[in-house]
Amino acid sequence: MNEYQSEQWDALLQARRLLTRISVEEAARLKKQIRPYLEFRDRVEQFLDTHFGTHCTRSCYTNRRSACCSKDGIIVFWADVVINLLCSDEAQLTDMEQALRKPFHEHKCTYLGAQGCRWRVRPLVCAMFLCDPVRETVFQAQSGVEAQWKRLQERAQAFRWPDKPVLFDYLETYFMELGGRSSLMHINSSPGLLRIKRQAGLCSPQSRQKP
């Protein structure tokens, strides 16, 4: 287990442990809280399947050339971990844990298995990644697709960019109040993101608001 895998392992186990501290009713409330995000992610997947699925499978996954899935260090936010936990069953989580225990492979992501990505809800950075060659090919061939993609990118920022109450910050702060501390809590540890929060008046103890 390398440093990246250890970081992911710690976040996964810590989030699982913290979720056991909350009631069934509270867990249900969190699931309701993330529903708009999951609906957005469904729209993203439909868009990608329609316009990019064939291109991406052929040019990256099959040939192992992806600029994303061939890397061990994808950027994962704490909210990505929590959302995935809330949507996964025990078998899926066990599969993720087993993958993190395996030795590092230079040519593929830790989470990439024979059946594809092991995440039930992939990290947002993965879902919103499109390489330049494929983007150029699709955008030039299909009118209006680029404009649709830009709207989806703007919507993605509305869940993560902390210049107002957003879901990703809400989930980080919620679990910090439960005692959680993780290097994946980027919104509350990154100097740049903290500066944005301060400018928006969201850094006080009373500032946690539902997005």
XYZ file of N, CA, C and O in Angstrom:
844
model
N 0.853 -1.188 0.000
C 0.000 0.000 0.000
C 0.895 1.246 0.000
O 1.676 1.442 0.928
N 0.797 2.067 -1.046
C 1.623 3.267 -1.103
C 0.951 4.429 -0.364
O -0.116 4.273 0.239
N 1.572 5.601 -0.421
C 1.056 6.741 0.340
C -0.355 7.129 -0.104
O -1.227 7.429 0.721
N -0.582 7.134 -1.417
C -1.904 7.485 -1.932
C -2.955 6.476 -1.472
O -4.046 6.848 -1.018
N -2.639 5.204 -1.580
C -3.578 4.175 -1.157
C -3.871 4.282 0.338
O -5.015 4.096 0.769
N -2.847 4.582 1.131
C -3.045 4.730 2.577
C -3.977 5.894 2.889
O -4.835 5.799 3.783
N -3.822 6.980 2.153
C -4.688 8.146 2.345
C -6.141 7.796 2.027
O -7.058 8.137 2.771
N -6.344 7.082 0.915
C -7.688 6.669 0.521
C -8.274 5.669 1.517
O -9.453 5.742 1.869
N -7.446 4.738 1.961
C -7.860 3.728 2.940
C -8.330 4.382 4.232
O -9.383 4.034 4.778
N -7.558 5.339 4.724
C -7.912 6.032 5.961
C -9.241 6.755 5.815
O -10.089 6.701 6.715
N -9.433 7.436 4.706
C -10.685 8.178 4.503
C -11.880 7.236 4.428
O -12.932 7.502 5.021
N -11.723 6.139 3.708
C -12.825 5.189 3.561
C -13.213 4.585 4.901
O -14.391 4.561 5.271
N -12.233 4.113 5.666
C -12.535 3.492 6.954
C -13.060 4.512 7.954
O -13.976 4.212 8.731
N -12.496 5.712 7.926
C -12.953 6.743 8.853
C -14.393 7.147 8.557
O -15.212 7.292 9.475
N -14.714 7.321 7.284
C -16.084 7.697 6.923
C -17.073 6.591 7.299
O -18.173 6.873 7.798
N -16.687 5.349 7.085
C -17.563 4.228 7.469
C -17.797 4.231 8.973
O -18.927 4.010 9.436
N -16.741 4.464 9.722
C -16.868 4.472 11.187
C -17.764 5.621 11.647
O -18.634 5.441 12.515
N -17.588 6.796 11.069
C -18.374 7.949 11.483
C -19.850 7.777 11.138
O -20.730 8.221 11.882
N -20.117 7.122 10.029
C -21.515 6.900 9.651
C -22.227 5.981 10.633
O -23.455 6.052 10.772
N -21.493 5.119 11.318
C -22.124 4.240 12.309
C -22.554 5.022 13.546
O -23.330 4.505 14.353
N -22.048 6.245 13.707
C -22.395 7.047 14.878
C -23.723 7.783 14.737
O -24.246 8.301 15.716
N -24.233 7.858 13.534
C -25.469 8.607 13.342
C -26.651 7.647 13.262
O -26.498 6.457 12.961
N -27.816 8.159 13.537
C -29.021 7.333 13.556
C -29.463 6.972 12.143
O -29.029 7.576 11.151
N -30.347 5.991 12.069
C -30.919 5.598 10.785
C -31.653 6.782 10.157
O -31.573 7.016 8.950
N -32.338 7.528 10.994
C -33.085 8.695 10.505
C -32.146 9.760 9.952
O -32.429 10.381 8.929
N -31.023 9.961 10.634
C -30.067 10.961 10.172
C -29.399 10.515 8.873
O -29.162 11.327 7.977
N -29.107 9.233 8.759
C -28.549 8.716 7.517
C -29.529 8.906 6.361
O -29.133 9.264 5.240
N -30.807 8.699 6.651
C -31.831 8.902 5.627
C -31.896 10.371 5.221
O -32.106 10.698 4.042
N -31.706 11.266 6.187
C -31.716 12.695 5.879
C -30.535 13.067 4.980
O -30.678 13.857 4.044
N -29.365 12.480 5.260
C -28.200 12.744 4.413
C -28.427 12.230 2.995
O -28.040 12.889 2.017
N -29.055 11.073 2.880
C -29.347 10.532 1.555
C -30.299 11.448 0.789
O -30.156 11.635 -0.428
N -31.247 12.027 1.512
C -32.148 12.978 0.873
C -31.395 14.243 0.473
O -31.658 14.830 -0.580
N -30.431 14.639 1.293
C -29.633 15.828 1.033
C -28.820 15.704 -0.255
O -28.619 16.691 -0.969
N -28.353 14.504 -0.559
C -27.508 14.336 -1.740
C -28.314 14.003 -3.002
O -27.731 13.851 -4.079
N -29.622 13.919 -2.885
C -30.434 13.505 -4.030
C -30.277 14.430 -5.246
O -30.120 13.935 -6.372
N -30.287 15.758 -5.077
C -30.087 16.617 -6.257
C -28.746 16.370 -6.942
O -28.647 16.431 -8.174
N -27.726 16.091 -6.140
C -26.411 15.800 -6.717
C -26.455 14.507 -7.527
O -25.889 14.432 -8.632
N -27.108 13.486 -7.008
C -27.202 12.217 -7.724
C -27.994 12.375 -9.012
O -27.679 11.746 -10.039
N -29.014 13.214 -8.990
C -29.775 13.476 -10.204
C -28.889 14.168 -11.242
O -28.955 13.865 -12.439
N -28.053 15.100 -10.773
C -27.099 15.758 -11.666
C -26.124 14.734 -12.244
O -25.829 14.744 -13.451
N -25.627 13.838 -11.406
C -24.670 12.846 -11.880
C -25.302 11.909 -12.915
O -24.632 11.468 -13.866
N -26.576 11.616 -12.747
C -27.277 10.806 -13.751
C -27.300 11.533 -15.093
O -27.105 10.908 -16.153
N -27.537 12.854 -15.066
C -27.544 13.629 -16.308
C -26.164 13.622 -16.962
O -26.037 13.530 -18.186
N -25.119 13.728 -16.134
C -23.749 13.686 -16.667
C -23.478 12.353 -17.337
O -22.933 12.290 -18.453
N -23.845 11.257 -16.673
C -23.591 9.928 -17.239
C -24.364 9.728 -18.541
O -23.832 9.138 -19.503
N -25.595 10.198 -18.594
C -26.378 10.082 -19.821
C -25.729 10.870 -20.954
O -25.644 10.398 -22.097
N -25.254 12.065 -20.625
C -24.580 12.913 -21.615
C -23.319 12.224 -22.135
O -23.067 12.162 -23.352
N -22.494 11.704 -21.231
C -21.245 11.072 -21.627
C -21.496 9.794 -22.423
O -20.812 9.530 -23.424
N -22.466 8.996 -21.986
C -22.780 7.765 -22.714
C -23.236 8.080 -24.139
O -22.856 7.389 -25.094
N -24.043 9.117 -24.270
C -24.597 9.475 -25.577
C -23.526 10.005 -26.530
O -23.468 9.606 -27.703
N -22.669 10.883 -26.032
C -21.758 11.598 -26.918
C -20.305 11.120 -26.884
O -19.553 11.362 -27.836
N -19.896 10.481 -25.778
C -18.480 10.160 -25.628
C -18.195 8.687 -25.360
O -17.029 8.274 -25.406
N -19.204 7.898 -25.039
C -18.974 6.530 -24.603
C -18.098 5.725 -25.538
O -17.093 5.124 -25.128
N -18.447 5.698 -26.819
C -17.689 4.902 -27.782
C -16.269 5.426 -27.937
O -15.302 4.654 -27.957
N -16.124 6.743 -28.019
C -14.805 7.353 -28.195
C -13.891 7.034 -27.015
O -12.723 6.660 -27.198
N -14.403 7.210 -25.806
C -13.574 7.025 -24.613
C -13.184 5.566 -24.418
O -12.047 5.262 -24.050
N -14.118 4.660 -24.659
C -13.811 3.239 -24.502
C -12.716 2.819 -25.467
O -11.764 2.127 -25.105
N -12.816 3.280 -26.705
C -11.854 2.880 -27.724
C -10.483 3.525 -27.505
O -9.445 2.869 -27.566
N -10.468 4.820 -27.235
C -9.189 5.541 -27.209
C -8.456 5.434 -25.884
O -7.237 5.623 -25.845
N -9.171 5.138 -24.788
C -8.515 5.151 -23.470
C -8.592 3.826 -22.727
O -7.563 3.231 -22.417
N -9.781 3.378 -22.427
C -9.911 2.204 -21.556
C -9.334 0.959 -22.219
O -8.521 0.246 -21.627
N -9.704 0.715 -23.453
C -9.243 -0.490 -24.137
C -7.728 -0.482 -24.335
O -7.053 -1.496 -24.157
N -7.185 0.667 -24.695
C -5.754 0.778 -24.989
C -4.911 1.221 -23.799
O -3.708 1.412 -23.940
N -5.543 1.438 -22.635
C -4.856 1.849 -21.408
C -4.060 3.138 -21.601
O -2.957 3.295 -21.100
N -4.635 4.085 -22.324
C -3.928 5.329 -22.593
C -4.536 6.525 -21.856
O -4.134 7.648 -22.074
N -5.515 6.284 -21.032
C -6.226 7.390 -20.410
C -5.305 8.277 -19.587
O -4.444 7.808 -18.857
N -5.520 9.585 -19.692
C -4.772 10.540 -18.869
C -5.354 10.614 -17.467
O -4.853 11.313 -16.614
N -6.431 9.877 -17.223
C -7.072 9.882 -15.902
C -6.975 8.499 -15.263
O -6.391 8.338 -14.206
N -7.528 7.487 -15.923
C -7.604 6.156 -15.311
C -6.266 5.440 -15.242
O -6.157 4.393 -14.608
N -5.240 5.953 -15.910
C -3.927 5.332 -15.806
C -3.130 5.904 -14.646
O -2.029 5.487 -14.371
N -3.692 6.879 -13.949
C -2.983 7.519 -12.839
C -3.454 6.960 -11.502
O -4.628 6.648 -11.316
N -2.504 6.845 -10.590
C -2.832 6.325 -9.267
C -3.427 7.392 -8.378
O -4.117 7.085 -7.413
N -3.166 8.671 -8.681
C -3.518 9.722 -7.742
C -4.644 10.632 -8.153
O -4.466 11.845 -8.209
N -5.816 10.090 -8.482
C -6.952 10.944 -8.795
C -7.312 11.779 -7.564
O -7.137 11.350 -6.431
N -7.803 12.987 -7.805
C -8.149 13.888 -6.706
C -9.532 13.515 -6.174
O -10.521 13.588 -6.896
N -9.561 13.115 -4.924
C -10.808 12.709 -4.283
C -11.118 13.672 -3.147
O -10.243 13.990 -2.340
N -12.344 14.158 -3.101
C -12.814 14.990 -2.002
C -13.515 14.108 -0.970
O -14.032 13.035 -1.289
N -13.540 14.595 0.263
C -14.238 13.869 1.326
C -15.692 13.600 0.947
O -16.216 12.502 1.185
N -16.345 14.562 0.338
C -17.737 14.384 -0.060
C -17.894 13.238 -1.059
O -18.897 12.522 -1.036
N -16.912 13.068 -1.948
C -16.962 11.932 -2.878
C -17.040 10.622 -2.111
O -17.809 9.720 -2.474
N -16.239 10.505 -1.046
C -16.203 9.272 -0.244
C -17.540 9.045 0.440
O -18.099 7.937 0.406
N -18.077 10.078 1.068
C -19.335 9.949 1.814
C -20.491 9.601 0.885
O -21.300 8.707 1.170
N -20.582 10.307 -0.237
C -21.674 10.060 -1.180
C -21.607 8.630 -1.700
O -22.624 7.930 -1.801
N -20.403 8.173 -2.017
C -20.255 6.804 -2.491
C -20.672 5.793 -1.418
O -21.326 4.793 -1.710
N -20.301 6.071 -0.167
C -20.699 5.182 0.928
C -22.213 5.099 1.066
O -22.779 4.020 1.261
N -22.859 6.233 0.977
C -24.309 6.270 1.154
C -25.043 5.536 0.036
O -26.205 5.146 0.204
N -24.357 5.343 -1.096
C -25.001 4.721 -2.252
C -24.538 3.288 -2.513
O -25.037 2.646 -3.443
N -23.586 2.787 -1.712
C -22.981 1.489 -1.984
C -23.488 0.417 -1.018
O -23.884 0.722 0.111
N -23.428 -0.819 -1.478
C -23.724 -1.928 -0.573
C -22.414 -2.475 -0.012
O -21.323 -2.052 -0.388
N -22.514 -3.425 0.899
C -21.337 -3.939 1.593
C -20.352 -4.589 0.624
O -19.134 -4.444 0.779
N -20.845 -5.296 -0.369
C -19.966 -5.969 -1.321
C -19.139 -4.963 -2.116
O -17.945 -5.179 -2.376
N -19.756 -3.864 -2.508
C -19.033 -2.835 -3.260
C -17.948 -2.188 -2.417
O -16.834 -1.925 -2.892
N -18.244 -1.938 -1.136
C -17.253 -1.317 -0.261
C -16.111 -2.279 0.044
O -14.946 -1.870 0.110
N -16.435 -3.546 0.211
C -15.391 -4.547 0.429
C -14.471 -4.636 -0.773
O -13.243 -4.760 -0.638
N -15.042 -4.545 -1.959
C -14.247 -4.573 -3.190
C -13.285 -3.387 -3.236
O -12.118 -3.536 -3.634
N -13.744 -2.221 -2.828
C -12.873 -1.042 -2.798
C -11.736 -1.236 -1.798
O -10.577 -0.912 -2.080
N -12.063 -1.746 -0.625
C -11.035 -1.969 0.393
C -9.988 -2.966 -0.098
O -8.774 -2.767 0.110
N -10.421 -4.013 -0.745
C -9.482 -5.007 -1.262
C -8.589 -4.411 -2.337
O -7.388 -4.722 -2.397
N -9.145 -3.537 -3.166
C -8.348 -2.898 -4.217
C -7.261 -2.018 -3.615
O -6.143 -1.953 -4.134
N -7.576 -1.336 -2.521
C -6.598 -0.453 -1.892
C -5.468 -1.245 -1.232
O -4.374 -0.708 -1.031
N -5.709 -2.498 -0.891
C -4.670 -3.331 -0.281
C -3.683 -3.882 -1.308
O -2.595 -4.317 -0.957
N -4.083 -3.865 -2.579
C -3.244 -4.482 -3.602
C -2.037 -3.601 -3.926
O -2.080 -2.385 -3.757
N -0.969 -4.205 -4.423
C 0.213 -3.421 -4.790
C -0.102 -2.392 -5.865
O -1.003 -2.575 -6.682
N 0.653 -1.324 -5.845
C 0.496 -0.253 -6.818
C 0.859 -0.733 -8.222
O 1.862 -1.401 -8.418
N 0.012 -0.376 -9.211
C 0.285 -0.687 -10.612
C 0.458 0.626 -11.367
O -0.441 1.472 -11.374
N 1.580 0.764 -12.004
C 1.922 2.033 -12.651
C 0.953 2.428 -13.742
O 0.714 3.608 -13.969
N 0.373 1.449 -14.426
C -0.386 1.746 -15.640
C -1.896 1.823 -15.453
O -2.637 1.882 -16.422
N -2.361 1.780 -14.217
C -3.800 1.938 -14.050
C -4.133 2.488 -12.672
O -3.372 2.351 -11.723
N -5.290 3.096 -12.583
C -5.788 3.640 -11.323
C -6.031 2.507 -10.330
O -6.463 1.410 -10.702
N -5.788 2.780 -9.067
C -6.048 1.800 -8.004
C -7.473 1.268 -8.060
O -7.721 0.095 -7.776
N -8.406 2.122 -8.429
C -9.823 1.759 -8.392
C -10.332 1.138 -9.693
O -11.508 0.802 -9.794
N -9.477 1.000 -10.679
C -9.920 0.474 -11.969
C -9.786 -1.038 -11.993
O -8.687 -1.597 -11.873
N -10.921 -1.726 -12.127
C -10.926 -3.182 -12.160
C -11.343 -3.713 -13.510
O -11.566 -2.956 -14.465
N -11.493 -5.022 -13.604
C -11.853 -5.663 -14.866
C -13.204 -5.197 -15.382
O -13.449 -5.171 -16.596
N -14.097 -4.835 -14.462
C -15.434 -4.385 -14.839
C -15.552 -2.861 -14.888
O -16.652 -2.331 -15.007
N -14.426 -2.178 -14.811
C -14.455 -0.717 -14.825
C -14.185 -0.134 -13.445
O -13.562 -0.775 -12.592
N -14.687 1.067 -13.205
C -14.434 1.762 -11.948
C -15.169 1.083 -10.795
O -16.334 0.700 -10.904
N -14.468 0.939 -9.658
C -15.050 0.280 -8.496
C -15.967 1.196 -7.689
O -16.661 0.736 -6.786
N -15.925 2.487 -7.951
C -16.800 3.409 -7.234
C -18.236 3.249 -7.724
O -18.474 3.166 -8.930
N -19.181 3.238 -6.790
C -20.598 3.255 -7.181
C -20.948 4.619 -7.747
O -21.663 4.725 -8.748
N -20.454 5.685 -7.115
C -20.593 7.053 -7.632
C -19.181 7.604 -7.758
O -18.553 7.950 -6.758
N -18.666 7.650 -8.963
C -17.279 8.065 -9.171
C -17.015 9.465 -8.611
O -17.919 10.302 -8.568
N -15.770 9.739 -8.210
C -15.426 11.101 -7.797
C -15.799 12.113 -8.882
O -15.708 11.819 -10.085
N -16.188 13.286 -8.463
C -16.655 14.300 -9.411
C -15.572 14.645 -10.429
O -15.867 14.870 -11.603
N -14.320 14.695 -9.989
C -13.242 15.047 -10.911
C -13.129 14.015 -12.034
O -12.791 14.369 -13.171
N -13.413 12.760 -11.743
C -13.381 11.722 -12.776
C -14.563 11.867 -13.733
O -14.413 11.755 -14.952
N -15.738 12.097 -13.157
C -16.940 12.208 -13.979
C -16.854 13.378 -14.946
O -17.395 13.319 -16.054
N -16.142 14.448 -14.539
C -16.097 15.663 -15.353
C -14.818 15.760 -16.185
O -14.538 16.807 -16.765
N -14.061 14.685 -16.265
C -12.831 14.717 -17.045
C -13.070 14.236 -18.473
O -13.612 13.149 -18.686
N -12.663 15.049 -19.434
C -12.652 14.661 -20.839
C -11.325 15.124 -21.430
O -10.964 16.291 -21.290
N -10.605 14.231 -22.072
C -9.315 14.624 -22.638
C -9.526 15.542 -23.842
O -10.575 15.507 -24.500
N -8.540 16.350 -24.127
C -8.640 17.338 -25.207
C -8.909 16.714 -26.574
O -9.782 17.217 -27.312
N -8.207 15.644 -26.978
C -8.467 15.082 -28.311
C -9.905 14.617 -28.511
O -10.509 14.870 -29.563
N -10.469 13.962 -27.511
C -11.842 13.465 -27.649
C -12.827 14.623 -27.637
O -13.808 14.634 -28.390
N -12.588 15.610 -26.775
C -13.468 16.787 -26.762
C -13.501 17.460 -28.122
O -14.566 17.817 -28.633
N -12.337 17.666 -28.701
C -12.267 18.334 -30.007
C -12.997 17.533 -31.073
O -13.733 18.092 -31.894
N -12.825 16.222 -31.040
C -13.480 15.368 -32.033
C -14.997 15.467 -31.937
O -15.698 15.667 -32.938
N -15.525 15.350 -30.719
C -16.978 15.338 -30.535
C -17.567 16.730 -30.724
O -18.601 16.895 -31.385
N -16.943 17.744 -30.152
C -17.487 19.100 -30.243
C -17.542 19.595 -31.683
O -18.465 20.316 -32.067
N -16.562 19.220 -32.478
C -16.550 19.654 -33.876
C -17.580 18.904 -34.714
O -18.126 19.455 -35.674
N -17.851 17.662 -34.330
C -18.752 16.838 -35.134
C -20.224 17.026 -34.781
O -21.096 16.792 -35.620
N -20.507 17.456 -33.542
C -21.895 17.530 -33.083
C -22.219 18.943 -32.584
O -21.709 19.369 -31.544
N -23.053 19.622 -33.278
C -23.420 20.989 -32.909
C -24.185 21.017 -31.585
O -25.075 20.201 -31.348
N -23.815 21.951 -30.723
C -24.528 22.149 -29.467
C -24.014 21.328 -28.301
O -24.357 21.598 -27.156
N -23.171 20.331 -28.571
C -22.684 19.460 -27.494
C -21.757 20.231 -26.558
O -21.806 20.051 -25.332
N -20.920 21.092 -27.100
C -19.998 21.851 -26.255
C -20.759 22.755 -25.294
O -20.394 22.882 -24.114
N -21.823 23.386 -25.773
C -22.624 24.257 -24.904
C -23.282 23.444 -23.786
O -23.357 23.893 -22.635
N -23.760 22.248 -24.104
C -24.339 21.379 -23.078
C -23.298 21.023 -22.018
O -23.585 21.023 -20.823
N -22.077 20.721 -22.473
C -21.020 20.347 -21.552
C -20.650 21.499 -20.627
O -20.427 21.309 -19.430
N -20.608 22.704 -21.150
C -20.286 23.872 -20.326
C -21.343 24.093 -19.250
O -21.024 24.468 -18.124
N -22.598 23.842 -19.587
C -23.660 23.977 -18.581
C -23.498 22.930 -17.481
O -23.719 23.223 -16.292
N -23.107 21.724 -17.858
C -22.869 20.682 -16.858
C -21.667 21.033 -15.976
O -21.684 20.794 -14.767
N -20.638 21.617 -16.544
C -19.479 22.040 -15.762
C -19.865 23.116 -14.746
O -19.405 23.091 -13.599
N -20.696 24.059 -15.161
C -21.163 25.105 -14.245
C -21.980 24.502 -13.108
O -21.856 24.920 -11.953
N -22.812 23.521 -13.438
C -23.618 22.868 -12.408
C -22.731 22.098 -11.437
O -22.988 22.086 -10.224
N -21.674 21.473 -11.933
C -20.742 20.754 -11.070
C -20.098 21.691 -10.063
O -19.943 21.354 -8.883
N -19.717 22.875 -10.513
C -19.123 23.853 -9.610
C -20.082 24.253 -8.501
O -19.667 24.552 -7.370
N -21.371 24.244 -8.800
C -22.370 24.647 -7.809
C -22.474 23.661 -6.650
O -23.057 23.985 -5.611
N -21.919 22.470 -6.811
C -21.894 21.498 -5.717
C -20.588 21.549 -4.931
O -20.533 21.054 -3.806
N -19.539 22.147 -5.506
C -18.208 22.025 -4.914
C -17.532 23.357 -4.603
O -16.758 23.437 -3.657
N -17.807 24.401 -5.347
C -17.068 25.656 -5.207
C -17.647 26.458 -4.040
O -18.787 26.916 -4.104
N -16.899 26.661 -2.959
C -17.479 27.175 -1.703
C -17.595 28.691 -1.606
O -17.266 29.294 -0.596
N -18.111 29.334 -2.644
C -18.379 30.770 -2.564
C -19.804 31.027 -2.074
O -20.266 32.159 -1.996
N -20.489 29.951 -1.712
C -21.830 29.964 -1.128
C -22.014 28.597 -0.480
O -21.173 27.715 -0.658
N -23.060 28.367 0.279
C -23.260 27.028 0.840
C -23.384 25.981 -0.264
O -24.255 26.077 -1.128
N -22.487 24.996 -0.263
C -22.490 23.945 -1.280
C -22.430 22.581 -0.603
O -21.948 22.445 0.526
N -22.877 21.568 -1.313
C -22.976 20.228 -0.749
C -21.632 19.690 -0.264
O -21.538 19.121 0.831
N -20.579 19.864 -1.048
C -19.287 19.285 -0.670
C -18.763 19.888 0.634
O -18.220 19.180 1.475
N -18.935 21.176 0.802
C -18.498 21.816 2.049
C -19.398 21.393 3.205
O -18.933 21.153 4.322
N -20.682 21.292 2.949
C -21.622 20.868 3.992
C -21.229 19.501 4.551
O -21.184 19.298 5.772
N -20.921 18.553 3.656
C -20.573 17.204 4.103
C -19.241 17.180 4.847
O -19.092 16.461 5.840
N -18.272 17.968 4.381
C -17.001 18.057 5.109
C -17.218 18.594 6.518
O -16.755 18.015 7.504
N -17.919 19.699 6.614
C -18.127 20.342 7.910
C -18.942 19.449 8.837
O -18.663 19.341 10.039
N -19.947 18.783 8.287
C -20.789 17.874 9.067
C -19.945 16.794 9.731
O -20.080 16.516 10.936
N -19.045 16.185 8.964
C -18.237 15.092 9.509
C -17.076 15.598 10.358
O -16.624 14.881 11.257
N -16.627 16.806 10.131
C -15.643 17.406 11.030
C -16.248 17.601 12.409
O -15.595 17.402 13.434
N -17.525 17.968 12.452
C -18.211 18.151 13.726
C -18.424 16.820 14.444
O -18.598 16.789 15.669
N -18.382 15.717 13.682
C -18.454 14.387 14.290
C -17.082 13.897 14.751
O -16.970 12.813 15.326
N -16.049 14.691 14.495
C -14.703 14.320 14.895
C -13.810 13.853 13.772
O -12.670 13.451 14.002
N -14.299 13.894 12.542
C -13.514 13.438 11.407
C -12.427 14.426 11.019
O -12.638 15.635 11.065
N -11.281 13.897 10.639
C -10.173 14.697 10.126
C -9.507 13.899 9.021
O -9.058 12.782 9.241
N -9.438 14.463 7.839
C -8.869 13.753 6.701
C -8.190 14.736 5.762
O -8.642 15.876 5.598
N -7.128 14.270 5.130
C -6.452 15.094 4.116
C -7.328 15.278 2.886
O -7.022 16.115 2.031
N -8.412 14.515 2.780
C -9.345 14.675 1.664
C -10.363 15.783 1.914
O -11.173 16.083 1.036
N -10.327 16.397 3.077
C -11.216 17.523 3.368
C -10.607 18.797 2.802
O -10.265 19.746 3.512
N -10.503 18.840 1.481
C -9.792 19.917 0.796
C -10.419 21.291 1.019
O -9.712 22.294 1.126
N -11.735 21.340 1.089
C -12.404 22.639 1.197
C -12.088 23.314 2.517
O -12.067 24.537 2.614
N -11.793 22.504 3.539
C -11.476 23.056 4.850
C -9.999 22.950 5.205
O -9.614 23.147 6.358
N -9.155 22.635 4.204
C -7.714 22.591 4.452
C -6.909 23.320 3.386
O -5.798 23.774 3.654
N -7.459 23.433 2.188
C -6.759 24.140 1.117
C -6.768 25.642 1.375
O -7.850 26.229 1.544
N -5.614 26.309 1.402
C -5.588 27.765 1.635
C -6.445 28.540 0.648
O -7.156 29.481 1.023
N -6.406 28.126 -0.617
C -7.193 28.835 -1.620
C -8.685 28.688 -1.405
O -9.439 29.669 -1.488
N -9.140 27.477 -1.117
C -10.572 27.253 -0.897
C -11.039 27.878 0.409
O -12.158 28.396 0.499
N -10.181 27.855 1.425
C -10.534 28.513 2.689
C -10.664 30.022 2.504
O -11.522 30.654 3.124
N -9.819 30.579 1.667
C -9.921 32.016 1.398
C -11.258 32.350 0.739
O -11.905 33.349 1.084
N -11.697 31.489 -0.189
C -12.999 31.701 -0.828
C -14.118 31.605 0.199
O -15.066 32.405 0.194
N -14.012 30.626 1.114
C -15.023 30.485 2.168
C -15.065 31.721 3.069
O -16.145 32.204 3.426
N -13.897 32.208 3.448
C -13.851 33.390 4.318
C -14.477 34.595 3.632
O -15.242 35.356 4.248
N -14.170 34.774 2.370
C -14.736 35.897 1.620
C -16.251 35.803 1.522
O -16.940 36.819 1.452
N -16.761 34.577 1.540
C -18.212 34.366 1.485
C -18.845 34.331 2.870
O -20.059 34.158 2.995
N -18.028 34.487 3.928
C -18.550 34.478 5.293
C -18.993 33.116 5.762
O -19.925 33.003 6.573
N -18.307 32.057 5.293
C -18.735 30.696 5.599
C -17.786 29.944 6.519
O -17.864 28.720 6.624
N -16.899 30.647 7.210
C -15.903 29.969 8.045
C -16.215 30.004 9.531
O -15.485 29.420 10.327
N -17.263 30.671 9.944
C -17.594 30.723 11.361
C -18.275 29.431 11.779
O -18.835 28.708 10.960
N -18.237 29.076 13.089
C -18.881 27.835 13.548
C -20.376 27.780 13.233
O -20.949 26.714 13.135
N -20.981 28.951 13.096
C -22.424 28.978 12.820
C -22.750 28.981 11.313
O -23.915 29.082 10.940
N -21.690 28.848 10.491
C -21.917 29.063 9.057
C -22.371 27.829 8.298
O -22.705 27.939 7.130
N -22.372 26.632 8.937
C -22.777 25.438 8.183
C -24.258 25.535 7.854
O -25.115 25.516 8.732
N -24.544 25.632 6.583
C -25.907 25.743 6.114
C -26.153 24.674 5.060
O -25.244 24.281 4.318
N -27.381 24.214 4.994
C -27.721 23.270 3.946
C -27.657 23.985 2.599
O -28.171 25.084 2.472
N -27.017 23.373 1.606
C -26.930 24.004 0.284
C -28.281 24.022 -0.412
O -29.179 23.259 -0.085
